[in-house]
C-alpha cells in the first residue's frame, strides 16, 4: 500500500489526501487516454533533497500529452514548481512523484473533446522497486509472451495510461511463473524493453541498448546511463538486440526511475554471465547513485 501523505496537488491547488477523488465517469478510467510521469526525489549527501531530472520528466509529460492530442492547462514551469512544492508541503526527504493528466467526467463518447483535462501530482515514499536484494544480486526475468505493440499501433514515446495494460499483462504473466520482471520483444521479435524499464546488455566490455527508433519509451534513466557510460569510458552502441543475445550476454541490467539500475542475473532460466551483478553494471550503478545523491551533473538535480 502507498503510504499516505498529507496533500495532493489537484488542478492547481493542494487538497487533503482523502479529498483527491474523481467521479466514476472519469473518461480516462474507461478508455485509458491519459499521460503520466514517474519521478524520484533523493536526499543528497549534504542532507538536502533534490528531484532528479525534473525538467526532463515534465517535458516528457507535455510531449506525451501532445502525442495524445491532450492539452494541459498548466505551463511546464507551473508543473515543475508544483512537483517541488509537493515534496516541501509533505515534508518528504526522499519520494516518488506521480504527475497524472487525465480526462474528467462529462461526455462519454470516444470522440468527445469537451471533457476537462485534469492534472494531479501525488508524492509518496517508495523504496527499491525491484527490491534491495535485486539491486545488489540481480533479478530473475522472463521474456513475456506478450509483445510490445508496434510503433504504428501505440505511441511508445508517450507515457500513456492505456499502454500499461500491455506491461501489466506481461508482468503478471511472469510473476505468476515466479520471475520478478518481464522483458518484451517487439512485433519483429527484437528485444524491446521491460514492463517499466529500458534494457542494457554488456558483451565483451561493450554496452548495447535498443535504439530510440524502436518501440521503447525514451527513458530518462536510459539517457542518464548513456551519458554516464561515456564518462566512465565505456563504449556504448544502440542497435537491435535479439533474444539469444540476452542469453549469451556477459551482463544485463534494467534501468528506470523506479527500478534505478537493477542487474538481471537470469533470463528464461539461463544464467547471465556469472549469475550475479557484473562489474560494468556495478560501475554504472555506483555512478548513478552517486549522481542522484549529489556528486556531479548539478544540472540534473532540482533542489527542493
Ligand atoms: N520503459 C517503460 C515502459 C517505462 O514505463 C519506464 C518507466 N517510466 C521506462 C522504460 C524507464 O523510463 P524512465 O527512466 O524515464 O523512468
GROMACS .gro file of C-alpha atoms and ligand atoms in nm:
model
  320
    1UNK     CA    1   0.000   0.000   0.000
    2UNK     CA    2   0.111   0.353  -0.072
    3UNK     CA    3   0.197   0.545   0.246
    4UNK     CA    4  -0.046   0.829   0.279
    5UNK     CA    5   0.096   1.183   0.276
    6UNK     CA    6  -0.088   1.500   0.376
    7UNK     CA    7  -0.160   1.673   0.050
    8UNK     CA    8  -0.212   1.607  -0.319
    9UNK     CA    9  -0.179   1.875  -0.584
   10UNK     CA   10  -0.503   1.876  -0.787
   11UNK     CA   11  -0.560   2.120  -1.076
   12UNK     CA   12  -0.352   2.397  -0.928
   13UNK     CA   13  -0.414   2.369  -0.554
   14UNK     CA   14  -0.326   2.130  -0.273
   15UNK     CA   15  -0.613   1.926  -0.131
   16UNK     CA   16  -0.610   1.681   0.163
   17UNK     CA   17  -0.517   1.324   0.060
   18UNK     CA   18  -0.869   1.189   0.127
   19UNK     CA   19  -1.033   1.457  -0.086
   20UNK     CA   20  -0.836   1.391  -0.404
   21UNK     CA   21  -1.119   1.194  -0.566
   22UNK     CA   22  -1.288   1.169  -0.906
   23UNK     CA   23  -1.626   1.061  -1.045
   24UNK     CA   24  -1.675   0.707  -1.181
   25UNK     CA   25  -1.746   0.853  -1.524
   26UNK     CA   26  -1.392   0.987  -1.548
   27UNK     CA   27  -1.318   0.937  -1.919
   28UNK     CA   28  -0.962   0.807  -1.869
   29UNK     CA   29  -1.086   0.541  -1.627
   30UNK     CA   30  -1.293   0.392  -1.910
   31UNK     CA   31  -1.069   0.431  -2.213
   32UNK     CA   32  -0.712   0.493  -2.095
   33UNK     CA   33  -0.631   0.820  -2.268
   34UNK     CA   34  -0.419   0.985  -2.002
   35UNK     CA   35  -0.049   1.054  -1.956
   36UNK     CA   36   0.176   1.036  -1.655
   37UNK     CA   37   0.528   1.052  -1.519
   38UNK     CA   38   0.731   0.876  -1.254
   39UNK     CA   39   0.997   1.094  -1.091
   40UNK     CA   40   1.225   1.045  -0.791
   41UNK     CA   41   1.342   1.289  -0.529
   42UNK     CA   42   1.659   1.189  -0.343
   43UNK     CA   43   1.818   1.301  -0.019
   44UNK     CA   44   2.164   1.425  -0.111
   45UNK     CA   45   2.490   1.355   0.068
   46UNK     CA   46   2.471   1.711   0.208
   47UNK     CA   47   2.137   1.641   0.375
   48UNK     CA   48   1.925   1.847   0.133
   49UNK     CA   49   1.681   1.697  -0.118
   50UNK     CA   50   1.664   1.730  -0.496
   51UNK     CA   51   1.434   1.598  -0.766
   52UNK     CA   52   1.628   1.408  -1.030
   53UNK     CA   53   1.589   1.530  -1.390
   54UNK     CA   54   1.266   1.708  -1.306
   55UNK     CA   55   1.252   1.933  -1.612
   56UNK     CA   56   1.312   1.637  -1.848
   57UNK     CA   57   1.026   1.444  -1.687
   58UNK     CA   58   0.793   1.741  -1.712
   59UNK     CA   59   0.893   1.793  -2.074
   60UNK     CA   60   0.815   1.426  -2.148
   61UNK     CA   61   0.476   1.466  -1.975
   62UNK     CA   62   0.394   1.750  -2.214
   63UNK     CA   63   0.528   1.551  -2.511
   64UNK     CA   64   0.311   1.254  -2.409
   65UNK     CA   65   0.008   1.487  -2.385
   66UNK     CA   66   0.089   1.635  -2.726
   67UNK     CA   67   0.118   1.287  -2.878
   68UNK     CA   68  -0.227   1.210  -2.732
   69UNK     CA   69  -0.379   1.542  -2.850
   70UNK     CA   70  -0.442   1.634  -2.487
   71UNK     CA   71  -0.396   1.997  -2.397
   72UNK     CA   72  -0.268   2.060  -2.045
   73UNK     CA   73  -0.393   2.376  -1.879
   74UNK     CA   74  -0.063   2.440  -1.700
   75UNK     CA   75   0.275   2.554  -1.824
   76UNK     CA   76   0.579   2.329  -1.783
   77UNK     CA   77   0.716   2.574  -1.525
   78UNK     CA   78   0.397   2.551  -1.319
   79UNK     CA   79   0.424   2.172  -1.315
   80UNK     CA   80   0.793   2.189  -1.218
   81UNK     CA   81   0.704   2.426  -0.931
   82UNK     CA   82   0.411   2.209  -0.823
   83UNK     CA   83   0.636   1.899  -0.805
   84UNK     CA   84   0.887   2.083  -0.587
   85UNK     CA   85   0.607   2.218  -0.367
   86UNK     CA   86   0.456   1.867  -0.332
   87UNK     CA   87   0.780   1.746  -0.175
   88UNK     CA   88   0.806   2.051   0.054
   89UNK     CA   89   0.446   2.059   0.171
   90UNK     CA   90   0.450   1.689   0.259
   91UNK     CA   91   0.787   1.726   0.435
   92UNK     CA   92   0.938   1.440   0.237
   93UNK     CA   93   1.314   1.390   0.211
   94UNK     CA   94   1.302   1.112  -0.048
   95UNK     CA   95   0.998   1.021  -0.251
   96UNK     CA   96   0.847   0.920  -0.581
   97UNK     CA   97   0.635   1.174  -0.767
   98UNK     CA   98   0.346   1.086  -0.994
   99UNK     CA   99   0.204   1.360  -1.213
  100UNK     CA  100  -0.102   1.226  -1.399
  101UNK     CA  101  -0.307   1.411  -1.658
  102UNK     CA  102  -0.647   1.262  -1.731
  103UNK     CA  103  -0.976   1.343  -1.897
  104UNK     CA  104  -1.250   1.409  -1.647
  105UNK     CA  105  -1.615   1.310  -1.625
  106UNK     CA  106  -1.879   1.453  -1.856
  107UNK     CA  107  -1.917   1.324  -2.207
  108UNK     CA  108  -1.863   0.952  -2.260
  109UNK     CA  109  -1.810   0.918  -2.636
  110UNK     CA  110  -1.468   0.817  -2.758
  111UNK     CA  111  -1.467   1.127  -2.974
  112UNK     CA  112  -1.573   1.371  -2.704
  113UNK     CA  113  -1.339   1.665  -2.675
  114UNK     CA  114  -1.518   1.873  -2.410
  115UNK     CA  115  -1.403   1.674  -2.103
  116UNK     CA  116  -1.174   1.875  -1.879
  117UNK     CA  117  -0.809   1.774  -1.872
  118UNK     CA  118  -0.717   1.740  -1.507
  119UNK     CA  119  -0.369   1.723  -1.363
  120UNK     CA  120  -0.275   1.573  -1.028
  121UNK     CA  121   0.063   1.529  -0.863
  122UNK     CA  122   0.098   1.270  -0.589
  123UNK     CA  123   0.413   1.219  -0.382
  124UNK     CA  124   0.484   0.913  -0.171
  125UNK     CA  125   0.771   0.719  -0.021
  126UNK     CA  126   0.883   0.436  -0.248
  127UNK     CA  127   1.188   0.221  -0.183
  128UNK     CA  128   1.371  -0.001  -0.434
  129UNK     CA  129   1.106  -0.101  -0.692
  130UNK     CA  130   1.259  -0.444  -0.758
  131UNK     CA  131   1.389  -0.487  -0.402
  132UNK     CA  132   1.716  -0.403  -0.226
  133UNK     CA  133   1.842  -0.755  -0.289
  134UNK     CA  134   1.763  -0.711  -0.657
  135UNK     CA  135   1.985  -0.402  -0.670
  136UNK     CA  136   2.275  -0.599  -0.518
  137UNK     CA  137   2.237  -0.951  -0.656
  138UNK     CA  138   2.025  -0.904  -0.966
  139UNK     CA  139   1.677  -1.025  -1.050
  140UNK     CA  140   1.531  -1.315  -1.243
  141UNK     CA  141   1.348  -1.207  -1.559
  142UNK     CA  142   1.147  -1.384  -1.826
  143UNK     CA  143   1.062  -1.294  -2.183
  144UNK     CA  144   0.688  -1.244  -2.190
  145UNK     CA  145   0.455  -1.398  -2.444
  146UNK     CA  146   0.303  -1.050  -2.477
  147UNK     CA  147   0.485  -0.849  -2.742
  148UNK     CA  148   0.536  -0.475  -2.720
  149UNK     CA  149   0.278  -0.319  -2.952
  150UNK     CA  150   0.418  -0.198  -3.282
  151UNK     CA  151   0.523   0.161  -3.333
  152UNK     CA  152   0.235   0.214  -3.572
  153UNK     CA  153  -0.031   0.098  -3.325
  154UNK     CA  154   0.063   0.262  -2.998
  155UNK     CA  155   0.280   0.565  -2.949
  156UNK     CA  156   0.565   0.416  -2.747
  157UNK     CA  157   0.733   0.754  -2.694
  158UNK     CA  158   0.434   0.866  -2.492
  159UNK     CA  159   0.396   0.755  -2.132
  160UNK     CA  160   0.030   0.681  -2.181
  161UNK     CA  161  -0.205   0.527  -1.923
  162UNK     CA  162  -0.359   0.271  -2.159
  163UNK     CA  163  -0.023   0.141  -2.279
  164UNK     CA  164   0.034  -0.007  -1.938
  165UNK     CA  165  -0.226  -0.280  -1.993
  166UNK     CA  166   0.039  -0.446  -2.210
  167UNK     CA  167   0.305  -0.401  -1.940
  168UNK     CA  168   0.079  -0.530  -1.662
  169UNK     CA  169  -0.024  -0.839  -1.860
  170UNK     CA  170   0.344  -0.915  -1.922
  171UNK     CA  171   0.440  -0.850  -1.560
  172UNK     CA  172   0.155  -1.060  -1.418
  173UNK     CA  173   0.235  -1.344  -1.654
  174UNK     CA  174   0.599  -1.370  -1.549
  175UNK     CA  175   0.533  -1.306  -1.180
  176UNK     CA  176   0.282  -1.591  -1.175
  177UNK     CA  177   0.563  -1.809  -1.312
  178UNK     CA  178   0.796  -1.700  -1.031
  179UNK     CA  179   1.003  -1.428  -1.202
  180UNK     CA  180   1.045  -1.068  -1.097
  181UNK     CA  181   1.034  -0.878  -1.424
  182UNK     CA  182   0.909  -0.921  -1.778
  183UNK     CA  183   1.113  -0.850  -2.089
  184UNK     CA  184   0.914  -0.776  -2.400
  185UNK     CA  185   1.007  -0.833  -2.761
  186UNK     CA  186   0.871  -0.611  -3.035
  187UNK     CA  187   0.649  -0.728  -3.320
  188UNK     CA  188   0.950  -0.846  -3.519
  189UNK     CA  189   1.096  -1.036  -3.225
  190UNK     CA  190   1.374  -0.795  -3.128
  191UNK     CA  191   1.431  -0.711  -2.762
  192UNK     CA  192   1.236  -0.400  -2.675
  193UNK     CA  193   1.223  -0.317  -2.305
  194UNK     CA  194   1.096  -0.447  -1.974
  195UNK     CA  195   0.748  -0.376  -1.836
  196UNK     CA  196   0.867  -0.047  -1.685
  197UNK     CA  197   1.238  -0.027  -1.760
  198UNK     CA  198   1.479   0.007  -2.050
  199UNK     CA  199   1.732  -0.269  -2.101
  200UNK     CA  200   2.111  -0.275  -2.144
  201UNK     CA  201   2.328  -0.570  -2.247
  202UNK     CA  202   2.704  -0.597  -2.189
  203UNK     CA  203   2.917  -0.822  -2.411
  204UNK     CA  204   3.296  -0.826  -2.421
  205UNK     CA  205   3.318  -0.489  -2.247
  206UNK     CA  206   3.076  -0.311  -2.487
  207UNK     CA  207   2.738  -0.187  -2.371
  208UNK     CA  208   2.439  -0.229  -2.605
  209UNK     CA  209   2.083  -0.097  -2.584
  210UNK     CA  210   1.791  -0.097  -2.831
  211UNK     CA  211   1.778   0.221  -3.041
  212UNK     CA  212   1.545   0.513  -2.977
  213UNK     CA  213   1.380   0.450  -3.312
  214UNK     CA  214   1.231   0.124  -3.184
  215UNK     CA  215   0.922   0.057  -2.973
  216UNK     CA  216   1.074   0.180  -2.648
  217UNK     CA  217   0.995   0.461  -2.411
  218UNK     CA  218   1.261   0.731  -2.425
  219UNK     CA  219   1.370   0.654  -2.073
  220UNK     CA  220   1.526   0.938  -1.882
  221UNK     CA  221   1.734   0.693  -1.679
  222UNK     CA  222   1.840   0.538  -2.011
  223UNK     CA  223   1.957   0.882  -2.118
  224UNK     CA  224   2.149   0.929  -1.790
  225UNK     CA  225   2.309   0.586  -1.833
  226UNK     CA  226   2.420   0.668  -2.189
  227UNK     CA  227   2.590   0.985  -2.063
  228UNK     CA  228   2.745   0.814  -1.760
  229UNK     CA  229   2.878   0.525  -1.971
  230UNK     CA  230   3.056   0.781  -2.189
  231UNK     CA  231   3.206   0.946  -1.883
  232UNK     CA  232   3.316   0.608  -1.747
  233UNK     CA  233   3.495   0.541  -2.076
  234UNK     CA  234   3.258   0.262  -2.175
  235UNK     CA  235   3.177   0.208  -2.541
  236UNK     CA  236   2.801   0.210  -2.595
  237UNK     CA  237   2.620   0.103  -2.911
  238UNK     CA  238   2.250   0.150  -2.982
  239UNK     CA  239   2.129  -0.132  -3.204
  240UNK     CA  240   1.866  -0.402  -3.231
  241UNK     CA  241   1.923  -0.694  -2.996
  242UNK     CA  242   1.795  -1.048  -3.038
  243UNK     CA  243   1.658  -1.277  -2.769
  244UNK     CA  244   1.952  -1.518  -2.785
  245UNK     CA  245   2.192  -1.228  -2.737
  246UNK     CA  246   2.033  -1.185  -2.397
  247UNK     CA  247   2.116  -1.544  -2.308
  248UNK     CA  248   2.480  -1.513  -2.411
  249UNK     CA  249   2.541  -1.167  -2.262
  250UNK     CA  250   2.812  -1.116  -2.002
  251UNK     CA  251   2.589  -0.879  -1.807
  252UNK     CA  252   2.240  -0.733  -1.834
  253UNK     CA  253   2.078  -0.453  -1.641
  254UNK     CA  254   1.749  -0.271  -1.650
  255UNK     CA  255   1.702   0.094  -1.573
  256UNK     CA  256   1.416   0.323  -1.491
  257UNK     CA  257   1.322   0.590  -1.243
  258UNK     CA  258   1.151   0.336  -1.016
  259UNK     CA  259   1.389   0.042  -1.074
  260UNK     CA  260   1.701   0.265  -1.087
  261UNK     CA  261   1.985   0.040  -1.211
  262UNK     CA  262   1.883  -0.320  -1.146
  263UNK     CA  263   2.109  -0.607  -1.258
  264UNK     CA  264   1.949  -0.912  -1.422
  265UNK     CA  265   2.107  -1.239  -1.314
  266UNK     CA  266   1.885  -1.483  -1.502
  267UNK     CA  267   1.660  -1.477  -1.808
  268UNK     CA  268   1.432  -1.764  -1.911
  269UNK     CA  269   1.618  -1.992  -1.663
  270UNK     CA  270   1.953  -1.921  -1.824
  271UNK     CA  271   2.220  -1.773  -1.604
  272UNK     CA  272   2.352  -1.440  -1.735
  273UNK     CA  273   2.730  -1.416  -1.714
  274UNK     CA  274   2.843  -1.512  -1.365
  275UNK     CA  275   2.482  -1.511  -1.241
  276UNK     CA  276   2.520  -1.204  -1.025
  277UNK     CA  277   2.574  -0.828  -1.064
  278UNK     CA  278   2.853  -0.785  -1.318
  279UNK     CA  279   3.147  -0.543  -1.285
  280UNK     CA  280   3.031  -0.297  -1.553
  281UNK     CA  281   2.677  -0.296  -1.414
  282UNK     CA  282   2.823  -0.227  -1.072
  283UNK     CA  283   3.026   0.069  -1.200
  284UNK     CA  284   2.728   0.222  -1.381
  285UNK     CA  285   2.500   0.161  -1.082
  286UNK     CA  286   2.751   0.309  -0.837
  287UNK     CA  287   2.797   0.618  -1.053
  288UNK     CA  288   2.421   0.658  -1.097
  289UNK     CA  289   2.362   0.652  -0.722
  290UNK     CA  290   2.646   0.900  -0.669
  291UNK     CA  291   2.494   1.141  -0.920
  292UNK     CA  292   2.135   1.122  -0.790
  293UNK     CA  293   2.272   1.189  -0.441
  294UNK     CA  294   2.463   1.500  -0.545
  295UNK     CA  295   2.801   1.408  -0.695
  296UNK     CA  296   2.834   1.563  -1.042
  297UNK     CA  297   2.579   1.681  -1.300
  298UNK     CA  298   2.416   1.956  -1.090
  299UNK     CA  299   2.204   2.041  -1.398
  300UNK     CA  300   2.020   1.711  -1.344
  301UNK     CA  301   1.901   1.796  -0.995
  302UNK     CA  302   1.629   2.044  -0.897
  303UNK     CA  303   1.688   2.147  -0.533
  304UNK     CA  304   1.372   2.123  -0.323
  305LIG     N1  305   1.004   0.183  -2.032
  305LIG     C1  306   0.881   0.185  -1.979
  305LIG     C2  307   0.773   0.108  -2.048
  305LIG     C3  308   0.855   0.255  -1.861
  305LIG     O1  309   0.733   0.257  -1.808
  305LIG     C4  310   0.960   0.324  -1.797
  305LIG     C5  311   0.935   0.398  -1.669
  305LIG     N2  312   0.895   0.530  -1.692
  305LIG     C6  313   1.087   0.320  -1.856
  305LIG     C7  314   1.105   0.249  -1.974
  305LIG     C8  315   1.202   0.394  -1.796
  305LIG     O2  316   1.182   0.533  -1.810
  305LIG     P1  317   1.245   0.637  -1.710
  305LIG     O3  318   1.389   0.603  -1.699
  305LIG     O4  319   1.222   0.768  -1.773
  305LIG     O5  320   1.176   0.621  -1.579
   0.00000   0.00000   0.00000
